[in-house]
PDB file of C-alpha atoms in Angstrom:
ATOM      1  CA  MET A 101     126.228  65.434  71.439  1.00 52.00           C
ATOM      2  CA  GLY A 102     124.775  63.379  68.711  1.00 70.00           C
ATOM      3  CA  ILE A 103     125.451  61.360  65.659  1.00 79.00           C
ATOM      4  CA  GLY A 104     126.716  64.422  63.793  1.00 83.00           C
ATOM      5  CA  ASP A 105     129.562  64.911  66.257  1.00 82.00           C
ATOM      6  CA  LYS A 106     130.500  61.250  66.080  1.00 84.00           C
ATOM      7  CA  ALA A 107     130.498  61.360  62.285  1.00 88.00           C
ATOM      8  CA  LYS A 108     132.660  64.499  62.261  1.00 90.00           C
ATOM      9  CA  ASN A 109     135.140  62.837  64.611  1.00 88.00           C
ATOM     10  CA  ALA A 110     135.290  59.789  62.344  1.00 90.00           C
ATOM     11  CA  VAL A 111     135.904  61.999  59.301  1.00 92.00           C
ATOM     12  CA  ASP A 112     138.628  63.913  61.148  1.00 92.00           C
ATOM     13  CA  ALA A 113     140.296  60.646  62.166  1.00 93.00           C
ATOM     14  CA  ALA A 114     140.188  59.422  58.563  1.00 94.00           C
ATOM     15  CA  LYS A 115     141.726  62.689  57.328  1.00 95.00           C
ATOM     16  CA  GLY A 116     144.495  62.362  59.902  1.00 95.00           C
ATOM     17  CA  LYS A 117     145.164  58.773  58.883  1.00 95.00           C
ATOM     18  CA  LEU A 118     145.304  59.795  55.224  1.00 96.00           C
ATOM     19  CA  LYS A 119     147.799  62.578  55.982  1.00 96.00           C
ATOM     20  CA  GLU A 120     149.881  60.170  58.039  1.00 96.00           C
ATOM     21  CA  LYS A 121     149.965  57.581  55.232  1.00 96.00           C
ATOM     22  CA  THR A 122     150.761  60.258  52.637  1.00 97.00           C
ATOM     23  CA  GLY A 123     153.612  61.493  54.827  1.00 95.00           C
ATOM     24  CA  ASP A 124     154.923  57.927  55.079  1.00 95.00           C
ATOM     25  CA  ALA A 125     154.743  57.420  51.317  1.00 97.00           C
ATOM     26  CA  THR A 126     156.495  60.702  50.512  1.00 96.00           C
ATOM     27  CA  ASP A 127     158.980  60.660  53.403  1.00 96.00           C
ATOM     28  CA  ASN A 128     157.456  63.918  54.635  1.00 97.00           C
ATOM     29  CA  GLU A 129     157.906  63.743  58.414  1.00 96.00           C
ATOM     30  CA  ASP A 130     155.998  66.987  59.023  1.00 96.00           C
ATOM     31  CA  LEU A 131     152.917  65.728  57.193  1.00 96.00           C
ATOM     32  CA  GLN A 132     153.179  62.394  58.959  1.00 97.00           C
ATOM     33  CA  ALA A 133     153.348  64.064  62.376  1.00 96.00           C
ATOM     34  CA  GLU A 134     150.462  66.394  61.518  1.00 97.00           C
ATOM     35  CA  GLY A 135     148.350  63.408  60.502  1.00 96.00           C
ATOM     36  CA  GLN A 136     149.170  61.544  63.697  1.00 96.00           C
ATOM     37  CA  ALA A 137     148.222  64.572  65.781  1.00 96.00           C
ATOM     38  CA  GLU A 138     144.913  65.072  63.969  1.00 96.00           C
ATOM     39  CA  LYS A 139     144.078  61.390  64.307  1.00 95.00           C
ATOM     40  CA  SER A 140     144.881  61.441  68.030  1.00 95.00           C
ATOM     41  CA  VAL A 141     142.696  64.475  68.677  1.00 95.00           C
ATOM     42  CA  ALA A 142     139.786  62.918  66.791  1.00 93.00           C
ATOM     43  CA  ASP A 143     140.223  59.643  68.684  1.00 92.00           C
ATOM     44  CA  LEU A 144     140.152  61.490  72.021  1.00 93.00           C
ATOM     45  CA  LYS A 145     137.000  63.347  71.028  1.00 91.00           C
ATOM     46  CA  GLN A 146     135.402  60.067  69.959  1.00 91.00           C
ATOM     47  CA  ALA A 147     136.299  58.499  73.313  1.00 90.00           C
ATOM     48  CA  GLY A 148     134.664  61.450  75.058  1.00 89.00           C
ATOM     49  CA  GLU A 149     131.494  60.928  73.038  1.00 87.00           C
ATOM     50  CA  LYS A 150     131.434  57.254  73.982  1.00 87.00           C
ATOM     51  CA  ALA A 151     131.894  58.143  77.658  1.00 88.00           C
ATOM     52  CA  LYS A 152     128.972  60.587  77.476  1.00 86.00           C
ATOM     53  CA  ASP A 153     126.820  57.876  75.920  1.00 83.00           C
ATOM     54  CA  ALA A 154     127.783  55.420  78.686  1.00 83.00           C
ATOM     55  CA  PHE A 155     126.646  57.876  81.366  1.00 85.00           C
ATOM     56  CA  LYS A 156     123.378  58.537  79.525  1.00 80.00           C
ATOM     57  CA  ASP A 157     122.343  54.894  79.799  1.00 65.00           C
TER      58      ASP A 157
END
């Protein structure tokens, strides 16, 4: 897994954060929850990438 995967995870986390903030601003709880979920999944994937890198070294 390389830089491309890490970049995709960062983009996915940013999209999730944007959805979450938009849901907050518009009082749309569904959009807020969807954003939180997307951000959490991206954060978990990013943590997995960091763990892989730690074992490589």
